[in-house]
Coordinates of C-alpha atoms in Angstrom, one line a residue:
Chain A
M1 CA 16.6 23.2 -9.6
T2 CA 15.1 19.7 -9.4
I3 CA 14.3 18.6 -5.9
K4 CA 15.8 15.1 -5.2
V5 CA 13.6 12.9 -3.1
F6 CA 15.4 9.9 -1.5
G7 CA 15.3 7.4 1.3
H8 CA 18.1 5.5 3.1
K9 CA 21.1 3.6 1.7
S10 CA 20.4 -0.1 0.7
P11 CA 17.0 0.9 -0.5
D12 CA 14.1 -1.5 0.4
T13 CA 10.6 -1.2 -1.0
D14 CA 9.6 1.7 1.2
S15 CA 12.8 3.6 0.5
T16 CA 12.3 3.0 -3.2
G17 CA 8.5 3.5 -3.4
S18 CA 8.1 6.5 -1.1
P19 CA 10.5 8.7 -3.1
I20 CA 8.5 7.9 -6.3
I21 CA 5.2 8.6 -4.5
W22 CA 6.4 11.9 -3.0
A23 CA 8.1 13.1 -6.2
W24 CA 4.8 12.4 -8.0
Y25 CA 3.0 14.5 -5.5
L26 CA 5.4 17.4 -5.6
N27 CA 5.3 17.4 -9.5
E28 CA 1.7 16.7 -10.2
V29 CA -0.1 18.3 -7.2
E30 CA 2.2 21.0 -5.9
G31 CA 3.6 21.9 -9.4
R32 CA 7.2 21.7 -8.2
D33 CA 10.1 20.1 -10.1
A34 CA 11.0 16.9 -8.3
A35 CA 12.6 13.5 -9.1
P36 CA 13.0 10.4 -7.0
A37 CA 16.5 9.0 -6.4
L38 CA 18.1 6.0 -4.8
L39 CA 21.2 5.7 -2.6
G40 CA 22.1 2.3 -4.1
E41 CA 20.5 -0.6 -6.0
P42 CA 17.0 -1.4 -4.8
N43 CA 16.6 -4.8 -3.2
T44 CA 14.9 -7.7 -5.1
E45 CA 11.5 -6.9 -3.6
A46 CA 11.7 -3.2 -4.6
A47 CA 12.9 -4.2 -8.1
F48 CA 9.8 -6.5 -8.3
M49 CA 7.5 -3.6 -7.3
L50 CA 9.0 -1.3 -10.0
Q51 CA 8.5 -3.9 -12.7
R52 CA 5.0 -5.0 -11.5
W53 CA 3.7 -1.4 -11.7
G54 CA 5.7 -0.3 -14.7
L55 CA 7.7 2.3 -12.8
D56 CA 11.1 3.5 -14.0
K57 CA 13.9 2.8 -11.6
P58 CA 15.0 6.1 -10.1
Q59 CA 18.4 7.4 -10.7
I60 CA 21.0 6.0 -8.3
I61 CA 23.1 8.8 -6.7
D62 CA 26.1 8.6 -4.4
G63 CA 26.1 12.0 -3.0
V64 CA 24.4 15.4 -3.0
G65 CA 25.8 18.8 -3.9
A66 CA 26.1 21.7 -1.4
G67 CA 22.8 23.6 -1.6
D68 CA 21.0 21.0 -3.7
P69 CA 17.3 20.9 -2.7
V70 CA 16.4 17.5 -1.3
V71 CA 13.5 15.8 0.5
I72 CA 14.5 13.0 2.9
V73 CA 12.1 10.1 3.4
D74 CA 12.0 6.9 5.5
T75 CA 15.0 7.9 7.6
N76 CA 16.4 10.8 9.7
N77 CA 19.7 9.1 10.4
P78 CA 22.8 10.8 8.9
A79 CA 24.6 7.4 8.9
E80 CA 22.0 6.1 6.3
L81 CA 22.4 9.2 4.1
P82 CA 25.2 10.8 2.0
A83 CA 28.1 12.0 4.1
D84 CA 27.4 15.6 2.8
I85 CA 23.7 15.6 3.6
N86 CA 23.8 18.6 6.0
A87 CA 25.3 20.7 3.2
A88 CA 22.3 20.1 1.0
D89 CA 19.2 22.3 1.2
I90 CA 16.9 19.9 3.1
T91 CA 13.4 21.1 2.3
A92 CA 11.4 18.4 4.1
I93 CA 11.6 15.1 6.0
I94 CA 8.9 12.5 6.1
D95 CA 9.8 9.5 8.3
H96 CA 8.5 6.8 10.8
H97 CA 11.7 6.1 12.7
K98 CA 12.9 7.2 16.1
L99 CA 14.7 10.6 16.1
V100 CA 18.5 9.9 16.3
G101 CA 19.7 13.5 15.9
G102 CA 22.4 14.7 13.6
I103 CA 20.4 16.2 10.7
E104 CA 20.5 20.0 10.8
T105 CA 18.5 22.4 8.6
K106 CA 19.3 26.0 7.7
G107 CA 15.8 27.2 8.4
P108 CA 12.4 25.8 9.6
I109 CA 11.2 23.1 7.2
D110 CA 8.3 20.6 7.0
I111 CA 9.1 17.6 9.1
T112 CA 6.5 14.9 9.7
V113 CA 7.4 11.8 11.7
R114 CA 4.6 9.5 12.8
P115 CA 4.7 6.2 14.6
V116 CA 3.2 4.1 11.8
A117 CA 4.7 1.1 10.0
C118 CA 5.4 2.8 6.7
T119 CA 6.4 6.2 5.2
A120 CA 3.9 5.9 2.4
T121 CA 1.1 5.8 5.0
I122 CA 2.2 9.2 6.3
M123 CA 2.4 10.5 2.7
H124 CA -1.2 9.5 2.0
D125 CA -2.3 11.5 5.1
L126 CA -0.3 14.5 4.1
M127 CA -1.9 14.5 0.6
G128 CA -5.4 14.8 2.1
A129 CA -8.1 14.9 -0.6
E130 CA -5.4 15.1 -3.4
A131 CA -4.6 11.4 -2.8
T132 CA -7.5 10.5 -5.0
K133 CA -5.5 11.9 -7.9
M134 CA -2.9 9.2 -7.6
P135 CA -2.6 7.1 -10.8
D136 CA -2.6 3.3 -10.5
P137 CA 1.2 2.9 -10.5
I138 CA 1.6 5.3 -7.6
K139 CA -1.2 3.6 -5.7
G140 CA 0.5 0.3 -6.4
A141 CA 3.8 1.6 -5.0
M142 CA 2.0 2.8 -1.9
L143 CA 0.3 -0.6 -1.4
S144 CA 3.7 -2.4 -1.9
C145 CA 5.4 -0.2 0.6
I146 CA 2.8 -0.9 3.3
L147 CA 2.7 -4.7 2.6
S148 CA 6.6 -4.7 2.7
D149 CA 7.0 -2.7 5.9
T150 CA 4.2 -4.5 7.7
L151 CA 5.1 -8.0 6.4
E152 CA 1.5 -8.2 5.3
F153 CA 0.2 -6.8 8.6
R154 CA 2.2 -9.4 10.6
S155 CA 4.7 -6.9 12.1
P156 CA 3.9 -5.4 15.5
T157 CA 4.7 -2.0 13.9
T158 CA 1.4 -2.3 11.9
T159 CA -1.2 0.3 12.8
D160 CA -4.9 0.6 11.9
A161 CA -3.9 3.4 9.5
D162 CA -1.5 1.2 7.6
R163 CA -3.9 -1.7 7.3
K164 CA -7.0 0.3 6.3
L165 CA -5.1 2.3 3.7
A166 CA -3.6 -0.9 2.2
E167 CA -7.0 -2.6 2.1
T168 CA -8.6 0.5 0.4
L169 CA -5.8 0.7 -2.2
A170 CA -5.9 -3.0 -2.9
A171 CA -9.7 -2.9 -3.4
D172 CA -9.3 0.1 -5.6
L173 CA -6.6 -1.6 -7.8
G174 CA -8.3 -5.0 -7.8
V175 CA -5.3 -6.6 -6.2
D176 CA -5.7 -9.7 -4.0
I177 CA -3.5 -8.8 -0.9
P178 CA -2.4 -12.4 0.0
G179 CA -1.5 -13.3 -3.6
Y180 CA 0.3 -10.0 -4.2
A181 CA 2.2 -10.1 -0.9
A182 CA 3.3 -13.7 -1.6
E183 CA 4.8 -12.5 -5.0
M184 CA 6.6 -9.7 -3.2
F185 CA 8.0 -11.9 -0.5
A186 CA 9.1 -14.5 -3.0
A187 CA 11.0 -11.7 -4.8
K188 CA 12.6 -10.6 -1.5
S189 CA 13.5 -14.3 -0.7
D190 CA 15.4 -14.7 -3.9
V191 CA 18.9 -14.0 -2.6
S192 CA 20.8 -16.2 -5.0
A193 CA 22.4 -13.2 -6.8
F194 CA 24.0 -11.8 -3.6
S195 CA 27.3 -12.5 -2.0
D196 CA 27.4 -13.3 1.7
A197 CA 28.7 -9.8 2.5
E198 CA 26.0 -8.2 0.4
L199 CA 23.3 -10.2 2.3
L200 CA 24.7 -9.1 5.6
R201 CA 24.6 -5.4 4.6
M202 CA 21.3 -5.5 2.7
D203 CA 18.9 -4.5 5.5
S204 CA 21.2 -3.6 8.2
K205 CA 21.5 -0.8 10.8
E206 CA 24.3 0.0 13.2
Y207 CA 23.5 0.2 17.0
E208 CA 25.7 0.6 20.0
V209 CA 24.8 -1.1 23.3
G210 CA 26.9 -1.8 26.4
G211 CA 29.9 -0.2 24.8
K212 CA 29.8 -2.6 21.8
K213 CA 29.0 -1.7 18.2
F214 CA 26.7 -4.0 16.2
R215 CA 25.5 -4.2 12.7
V216 CA 22.0 -5.6 13.2
S217 CA 21.1 -7.3 9.9
V218 CA 17.6 -8.6 9.1
L219 CA 16.7 -10.8 6.2
E220 CA 13.0 -11.2 5.8
T221 CA 12.2 -14.3 3.7
T222 CA 9.6 -16.9 3.1
S223 CA 12.4 -19.4 2.5
P224 CA 14.7 -19.3 5.6
E225 CA 16.2 -22.6 4.6
T226 CA 17.7 -21.0 1.5
V227 CA 19.6 -18.5 3.6
L228 CA 20.5 -20.9 6.4
A229 CA 22.0 -23.3 3.8
R230 CA 24.7 -20.7 3.4
K231 CA 25.3 -20.5 7.2
A232 CA 29.0 -21.5 7.1
S233 CA 30.0 -18.9 4.5
L234 CA 27.7 -16.2 6.1
V235 CA 29.5 -16.8 9.5
A236 CA 32.9 -16.4 7.8
A237 CA 31.7 -13.2 6.1
M238 CA 30.4 -11.8 9.4
D239 CA 33.9 -11.3 10.8
E240 CA 35.1 -9.7 7.6
V241 CA 32.1 -7.4 7.4
A242 CA 32.5 -6.4 11.0
R243 CA 36.1 -5.6 10.5
E244 CA 35.5 -3.6 7.3
D245 CA 32.6 -1.7 8.9
G246 CA 34.3 -1.0 12.2
V247 CA 31.8 -2.8 14.4
D248 CA 32.4 -5.5 17.0
Q249 CA 30.0 -8.0 15.5
V250 CA 27.3 -8.5 12.9
L251 CA 24.1 -9.8 14.3
L252 CA 22.1 -11.7 11.6
F253 CA 18.4 -12.4 12.1
V254 CA 16.8 -14.5 9.4
V255 CA 13.1 -13.6 9.7
D256 CA 10.6 -16.3 8.6
I257 CA 7.7 -14.0 7.4
L258 CA 5.1 -16.8 7.3
R259 CA 6.0 -18.6 10.5
E260 CA 6.6 -15.3 12.3
E261 CA 9.9 -16.2 13.9
A262 CA 13.6 -15.2 13.6
T263 CA 16.6 -17.5 13.5
M264 CA 19.7 -15.7 14.8
L265 CA 23.2 -16.8 14.0
V266 CA 25.3 -17.3 17.2
P267 CA 28.7 -18.5 16.0
N268 CA 30.8 -17.1 18.8
D269 CA 30.7 -16.1 22.5
L270 CA 29.7 -12.4 21.9
T271 CA 26.7 -13.2 19.7
R272 CA 25.6 -16.0 22.1
Q273 CA 25.9 -13.7 25.0
V274 CA 23.8 -11.0 23.2
A275 CA 21.2 -13.6 22.2
E276 CA 20.8 -15.0 25.7
K277 CA 20.8 -11.6 27.5
S278 CA 18.5 -9.9 24.9
F279 CA 15.9 -12.6 24.4
A280 CA 16.2 -14.7 27.6
T281 CA 16.7 -17.8 25.5
V282 CA 19.1 -20.7 25.3
C283 CA 21.2 -21.0 22.1
G284 CA 21.7 -24.1 20.0
D285 CA 25.1 -25.0 18.5
D286 CA 25.3 -22.0 16.2
T287 CA 21.7 -20.7 15.8
V288 CA 18.8 -19.8 18.0
V289 CA 15.1 -19.6 17.0
L290 CA 13.2 -16.6 18.4
P291 CA 9.5 -17.3 18.2
G292 CA 7.4 -14.2 17.4
I293 CA 10.4 -12.0 16.6
V294 CA 9.9 -10.2 13.3
S295 CA 10.6 -6.5 13.9
R296 CA 14.0 -5.0 14.4
K297 CA 12.4 -1.7 15.4
K298 CA 9.9 -3.0 17.9
Q299 CA 11.3 -6.3 19.1
I300 CA 15.1 -6.6 18.4
I301 CA 16.6 -3.2 19.1
P302 CA 14.6 -2.4 22.3
N303 CA 15.7 -5.7 23.8
L304 CA 19.3 -5.6 22.7
A305 CA 21.7 -6.2 25.7
V306 CA 25.3 -7.4 26.1
Chain B
M1 CA 1.5 9.3 34.6
T2 CA 0.7 12.9 33.7
I3 CA 2.2 14.0 30.4
K4 CA 4.1 17.3 30.9
V5 CA 3.8 19.7 27.9
F6 CA 6.4 22.5 27.8
G7 CA 8.2 24.9 25.5
H8 CA 11.7 26.5 25.8
K9 CA 13.4 28.2 28.7
S10 CA 12.7 31.9 29.2
P11 CA 9.1 31.3 28.1
D12 CA 7.5 33.9 25.8
T13 CA 3.9 33.9 24.8
D14 CA 4.1 31.0 22.4
S15 CA 6.1 28.9 24.8
T16 CA 3.5 29.6 27.5
G17 CA 0.3 29.5 25.5
S18 CA 1.1 26.5 23.3
P19 CA 1.7 24.1 26.2
I20 CA -1.7 25.2 27.6
I21 CA -3.4 24.7 24.2
W22 CA -1.9 21.3 23.6
A23 CA -2.5 20.0 27.2
W24 CA -6.2 21.1 26.7
Y25 CA -6.3 19.1 23.5
L26 CA -4.7 16.0 25.0
N27 CA -7.0 16.1 28.0
E28 CA -10.3 17.1 26.5
V29 CA -10.1 15.6 23.0
E30 CA -7.7 12.6 23.3
G31 CA -8.7 11.7 26.8
R32 CA -5.1 11.6 28.0
D33 CA -3.8 13.0 31.3
A34 CA -1.7 16.0 30.5
A35 CA -0.6 19.3 32.1
P36 CA 1.2 22.3 30.8
A37 CA 4.5 23.3 32.4
L38 CA 7.0 26.2 32.1
L39 CA 10.8 26.2 32.2
G40 CA 10.9 29.5 34.0
E41 CA 8.8 32.6 34.7
P42 CA 6.7 33.7 31.7
N43 CA 7.7 37.1 30.3
T44 CA 5.4 40.1 30.9
E45 CA 3.5 39.6 27.7
A46 CA 2.8 35.9 28.5
A47 CA 1.7 36.9 32.0
F48 CA -0.7 39.4 30.5
M49 CA -2.2 36.7 28.2
L50 CA -2.7 34.4 31.2
Q51 CA -4.5 37.1 33.2
R52 CA -6.5 38.4 30.2
W53 CA -8.0 35.0 29.4
G54 CA -8.3 33.8 33.0
L55 CA -5.8 31.0 32.5
D56 CA -3.8 29.5 35.5
K57 CA -0.1 30.0 35.3
P58 CA 1.4 26.5 34.6
Q59 CA 3.7 24.9 37.1
I60 CA 7.3 26.0 36.7
I61 CA 9.6 23.0 36.6
D62 CA 13.4 22.9 36.5
G63 CA 14.0 19.4 35.1
V64 CA 12.3 16.2 34.1
G65 CA 12.6 12.7 35.6
A66 CA 14.0 9.8 33.6
G67 CA 11.1 8.1 31.8
D68 CA 8.7 11.0 32.5
P69 CA 6.3 11.4 29.5
V70 CA 6.7 14.8 27.9
V71 CA 5.6 16.7 24.9
I72 CA 8.1 19.4 23.6
V73 CA 6.6 22.4 21.9
D74 CA 8.1 25.5 20.2
T75 CA 11.7 24.2 20.2
N76 CA 13.8 21.2 19.2
N77 CA 16.9 22.6 20.7
P78 CA 18.4 20.7 23.7
A79 CA 20.2 23.9 24.8
E80 CA 16.7 25.4 25.5
L81 CA 15.4 22.4 27.4
P82 CA 16.3 20.7 30.7
A83 CA 19.7 19.0 30.7
D84 CA 18.2 15.6 31.2
I85 CA 15.6 15.9 28.3
N86 CA 16.9 12.8 26.4
A87 CA 16.3 10.7 29.5
A88 CA 12.6 11.6 29.5
D89 CA 10.0 9.7 27.5
I90 CA 9.5 12.3 24.7
T91 CA 6.1 11.4 23.1
A92 CA 5.8 14.2 20.6
I93 CA 7.4 17.4 19.3
I94 CA 5.5 20.3 17.7
D95 CA 7.7 23.1 16.5
H96 CA 8.4 25.8 13.9
H97 CA 12.2 26.2 14.2
K98 CA 15.0 24.8 12.2
L99 CA 16.2 21.3 13.2
V100 CA 19.4 21.7 15.2
G101 CA 19.9 18.0 16.1
G102 CA 20.5 16.7 19.6
I103 CA 17.1 15.4 20.6
E104 CA 16.9 11.6 20.5
T105 CA 13.8 9.5 21.1
K106 CA 13.6 5.9 22.2
G107 CA 11.1 4.9 19.5
P108 CA 9.2 6.5 16.6
I109 CA 7.0 9.4 17.9
D110 CA 4.8 12.1 16.5
I111 CA 7.0 15.0 15.2
T112 CA 5.5 17.9 13.4
V113 CA 7.6 20.9 12.3
R114 CA 6.2 23.4 9.9
P115 CA 7.7 26.7 8.5
V116 CA 5.0 28.9 10.0
A117 CA 5.3 31.8 12.4
C118 CA 3.8 30.2 15.5
T119 CA 3.5 26.8 17.2
A120 CA -0.2 27.4 17.9
T121 CA -0.9 27.6 14.2
I122 CA 0.4 24.1 13.7
M123 CA -1.6 22.8 16.7
H124 CA -4.8 24.2 15.1
D125 CA -4.0 22.2 12.0
L126 CA -3.3 19.1 13.9
M127 CA -6.6 19.3 15.8
G128 CA -8.6 19.3 12.5
A129 CA -12.3 19.5 13.1
E130 CA -11.8 19.1 16.9
A131 CA -10.5 22.7 17.0
T132 CA -14.1 23.9 17.1
K133 CA -14.3 22.4 20.6
M134 CA -11.8 24.9 22.0
P135 CA -13.3 27.0 24.8
D136 CA -12.7 30.8 24.6
P137 CA -9.6 30.9 26.9
I138 CA -7.9 28.4 24.7
K139 CA -8.8 30.3 21.5
G140 CA -7.6 33.5 23.3
A141 CA -4.2 31.8 24.0
M142 CA -4.0 30.7 20.4
L143 CA -4.7 34.2 19.1
S144 CA -2.2 35.7 21.6
C145 CA 0.6 33.3 20.5
I146 CA 0.1 34.2 16.8
L147 CA 0.0 38.0 17.4
S148 CA 3.1 37.7 19.6
D149 CA 5.2 35.6 17.2
T150 CA 4.1 37.5 14.1
L151 CA 4.4 41.0 15.9
E152 CA 0.8 41.5 14.7
F153 CA 1.7 40.2 11.2
R154 CA 4.7 42.5 10.8
S155 CA 7.3 39.8 11.0
P156 CA 8.5 38.3 7.7
T157 CA 7.9 34.9 9.3
T158 CA 4.2 35.4 9.0
T159 CA 2.4 33.0 6.7
D160 CA -1.2 33.1 5.3
A161 CA -2.0 30.3 7.7
D162 CA -1.0 32.3 10.7
R163 CA -2.9 35.4 9.6
K164 CA -6.1 33.7 8.6
L165 CA -6.3 31.7 11.7
A166 CA -5.7 34.8 13.9
E167 CA -8.4 36.7 12.1
T168 CA -10.9 33.9 12.4
L169 CA -10.2 33.5 16.1
A170 CA -10.4 37.2 16.7
A171 CA -13.8 37.4 14.9
D172 CA -15.0 34.4 16.8
L173 CA -13.9 36.0 20.2
G174 CA -15.1 39.5 19.3
V175 CA -11.5 40.7 19.8
D176 CA -10.3 43.8 17.9
I177 CA -6.8 42.7 16.8
P178 CA -5.0 46.1 16.7
G179 CA -6.4 47.1 20.2
Y180 CA -5.6 43.7 21.7
A181 CA -2.1 43.5 20.1
A182 CA -1.4 47.0 21.4
E183 CA -2.2 45.8 25.0
M184 CA 0.0 42.7 24.5
F185 CA 2.9 44.8 23.2
A186 CA 2.5 47.3 26.0
A187 CA 2.8 44.5 28.5
K188 CA 5.9 43.2 26.8
S189 CA 7.4 46.7 26.8
D190 CA 7.1 47.0 30.5
V191 CA 10.6 45.9 31.4
S192 CA 10.9 48.0 34.6
A193 CA 10.9 45.0 36.9
F194 CA 13.9 43.3 35.2
S195 CA 17.6 43.8 35.9
D196 CA 20.0 44.4 32.9
A197 CA 21.2 40.8 33.0
E198 CA 17.6 39.6 33.0
L199 CA 16.8 41.7 30.0
L200 CA 19.8 40.4 28.1
R201 CA 18.8 36.8 28.8
M202 CA 15.0 37.2 28.4
D203 CA 14.6 36.4 24.7
S204 CA 18.0 35.1 23.7
K205 CA 19.5 32.3 21.7
E206 CA 23.1 31.2 21.4
Y207 CA 24.7 31.0 17.9
E208 CA 28.2 30.3 16.7
V209 CA 29.5 32.0 13.6
G210 CA 33.1 32.4 12.3
G211 CA 34.5 30.6 15.3
K212 CA 32.8 33.1 17.8
K213 CA 30.0 32.4 20.1
F214 CA 27.2 34.9 20.5
R215 CA 24.2 35.3 22.7
V216 CA 21.7 36.9 20.3
S217 CA 19.2 38.8 22.4
V218 CA 16.1 40.5 21.0
L219 CA 13.8 42.8 23.0
E220 CA 10.6 43.5 21.1
T221 CA 9.0 46.7 22.4
T222 CA 6.7 49.5 21.5
S223 CA 8.8 51.8 23.7
P224 CA 12.5 51.4 22.6
E225 CA 13.4 54.6 24.3
T226 CA 12.6 53.0 27.7
V227 CA 15.2 50.3 27.0
L228 CA 17.8 52.6 25.4
A229 CA 17.6 54.9 28.4
R230 CA 19.4 52.0 30.2
K231 CA 22.1 51.7 27.5
A232 CA 25.1 52.4 29.8
S233 CA 24.1 49.8 32.4
L234 CA 23.1 47.3 29.7
V235 CA 26.5 47.6 28.0
A236 CA 28.2 47.0 31.4
A237 CA 26.0 43.9 31.9
M238 CA 26.8 42.6 28.5
D239 CA 30.4 41.8 29.4
E240 CA 29.3 40.1 32.6
V241 CA 26.6 38.0 31.0
A242 CA 29.0 37.0 28.2
R243 CA 31.5 35.8 30.7
E244 CA 29.0 34.0 32.9
D245 CA 27.4 32.3 29.9
G246 CA 30.7 31.4 28.2
V247 CA 30.1 33.3 25.0
D248 CA 32.3 35.9 23.3
Q249 CA 29.7 38.6 23.2
V250 CA 26.1 39.5 23.7
L251 CA 24.4 41.0 20.7
L252 CA 21.4 43.1 21.8
F253 CA 18.7 44.1 19.2
V254 CA 16.0 46.4 20.5
V255 CA 13.2 45.8 18.1
D256 CA 10.7 48.7 17.7
I257 CA 7.6 46.7 16.8
L258 CA 5.6 49.8 15.5
R259 CA 8.4 51.4 13.4
E260 CA 9.6 48.0 12.3
E261 CA 13.3 48.5 12.9
A262 CA 16.0 47.3 15.3
T263 CA 18.5 49.3 17.3
M264 CA 21.6 47.2 17.9
L265 CA 24.1 48.1 20.6
V266 CA 27.7 48.3 19.4
P267 CA 29.8 49.3 22.3
N268 CA 33.1 47.6 21.2
D269 CA 35.1 46.5 18.2
L270 CA 33.7 42.9 17.9
T271 CA 30.0 44.1 18.0
R272 CA 30.7 46.9 15.5
Q273 CA 32.4 44.4 13.2
V274 CA 29.5 42.0 13.4
A275 CA 27.0 44.8 12.7
E276 CA 28.9 46.2 9.7
K277 CA 29.7 42.7 8.2
S278 CA 26.2 41.4 8.9
F279 CA 24.0 44.3 7.9
A280 CA 26.3 46.3 5.5
T281 CA 25.7 49.3 7.6
V282 CA 27.8 52.0 9.3
C283 CA 27.6 52.2 13.0
G284 CA 27.1 55.3 15.1
D285 CA 28.9 55.9 18.4
D286 CA 27.5 53.0 20.3
T287 CA 24.3 52.0 18.5
V288 CA 23.2 51.3 14.9
V289 CA 19.6 51.5 13.6
L290 CA 18.7 48.6 11.2
P291 CA 15.5 49.6 9.3
G292 CA 13.1 46.7 8.6
I293 CA 14.9 44.2 10.8
V294 CA 12.4 42.6 13.2
S295 CA 13.0 38.8 13.0
R296 CA 15.9 37.0 14.6
K297 CA 15.0 33.8 12.7
K298 CA 14.5 35.3 9.2
Q299 CA 16.7 38.4 9.2
I300 CA 19.3 38.5 12.0
I301 CA 20.6 34.9 12.2
P302 CA 20.8 34.2 8.4
N303 CA 22.9 37.4 8.0
L304 CA 25.2 37.0 11.0
A305 CA 28.9 37.3 10.0
V306 CA 32.1 38.2 11.8

């Protein structure tokens, strides 16, 4: 039976590229029968990556069957996976996020979690010498995943391993990193096709702190003014999304990749209180600029307070 | 602050040796400040290993402080760890058991789980070329862990990686595997110092199946007759231990390492029912012999039925 390899819901570039990379490895190096899959439409940056490297868009699935062999990449969080994930035959997990608990396996399996910026970086390490066999589109996907997750090495999650691997891949492929990253970020910044609710859920994780539940949404963009021009309708959608998703509030951080700062929307008392307690800052009318804040994992979540 | 490296409660050879091996690696190769620790007295085989290789018995601890840096080896099960484990600063997990969920980390950390017989085998792989720096006592601990967890390659959990590594280490140390394994198993078989309740809890894991909770106890021995001579008092202790530990029944499997079979105690209707449903067998008066059954992980737990 074909092993399905997939990342988290609302797939970004790493959760789209890493399944393609690992399915390639399982098929071509290990001689297994594997296929990448997606738990939703890839975002605009991930779609750009697929097109740029001539990769087929993986099949979009909305669940897994009991006993289906699967490999989970780029997450270990059941909330970001199909509801029936623990009924599947999970054969491996490759991830770079904190362990949240909740995934259970039927027997001992291969699990590799490393504190690096990108799942693809771990995969390169796991491949060892076999990595040289990667064809250009797979190398291109790997490079794209690293540039996306590190925001072209700007994110504090970036490690030497991520950076060196990206530089080696780029040299090998004859890709100019600043030019290619600019194309990727422009693709990610084109949010015109999305509704406000879609934008709020696009790159979003739920967290609980101080007895309150938040959907912490991040929009990484090179054109924050495009997003902030929609501020009024985004704020209106925040209440609706919060209600529908059963959280107390949506926290939206518009990350300016190039200026390396985030603008947080603070339209009401609870969001203002979170902003001021978490980042020791003073809010403006309905937004607050947080200089240097670009990483949810390293900078937003660890500081979150109510 | 010193990083404490420890395995599961009721430490066997792998949960005693692996913390010593990994603390050596962190100290001597990575230049960190680490110390092995134990969550209880080592069993008689583990104590033999310490003495044979001139290794100090690690400090026995009964809890961890909030924020204390720790490395967890040979388990990922909170039930086998201090109650306050999630308050510690868990910096790495190295294990070879199924993922049970329940451990949470504050950020992304190094997690390596592999489906091999022994934690020490994974550690050797993680060390890469640095493994050649291991002094003889560390190599001896590694060899002991593998021979213990594989029952000298008899257990179906044994992989090529475990066997080859053990053979290389033994050749390197000038150790005769059959002779050394026999000494280890003789040490493990000397259960004279333990009360019946201690024997039932010595190598024991809790499992729930069909709405019933069991403490599944395994005693690996080269002298099953020594244990079975205590049958009457063991059966009496089973009820007491079950009550104290809040389980429905203790299932005791006396594993004859050399004959590669298990004798299960079936003193009442529930244990008889479990034996007959799980192993398609017919019980004798108060015991049943299960030919070929030596591994709780691969053979007992996956078959358990009520």
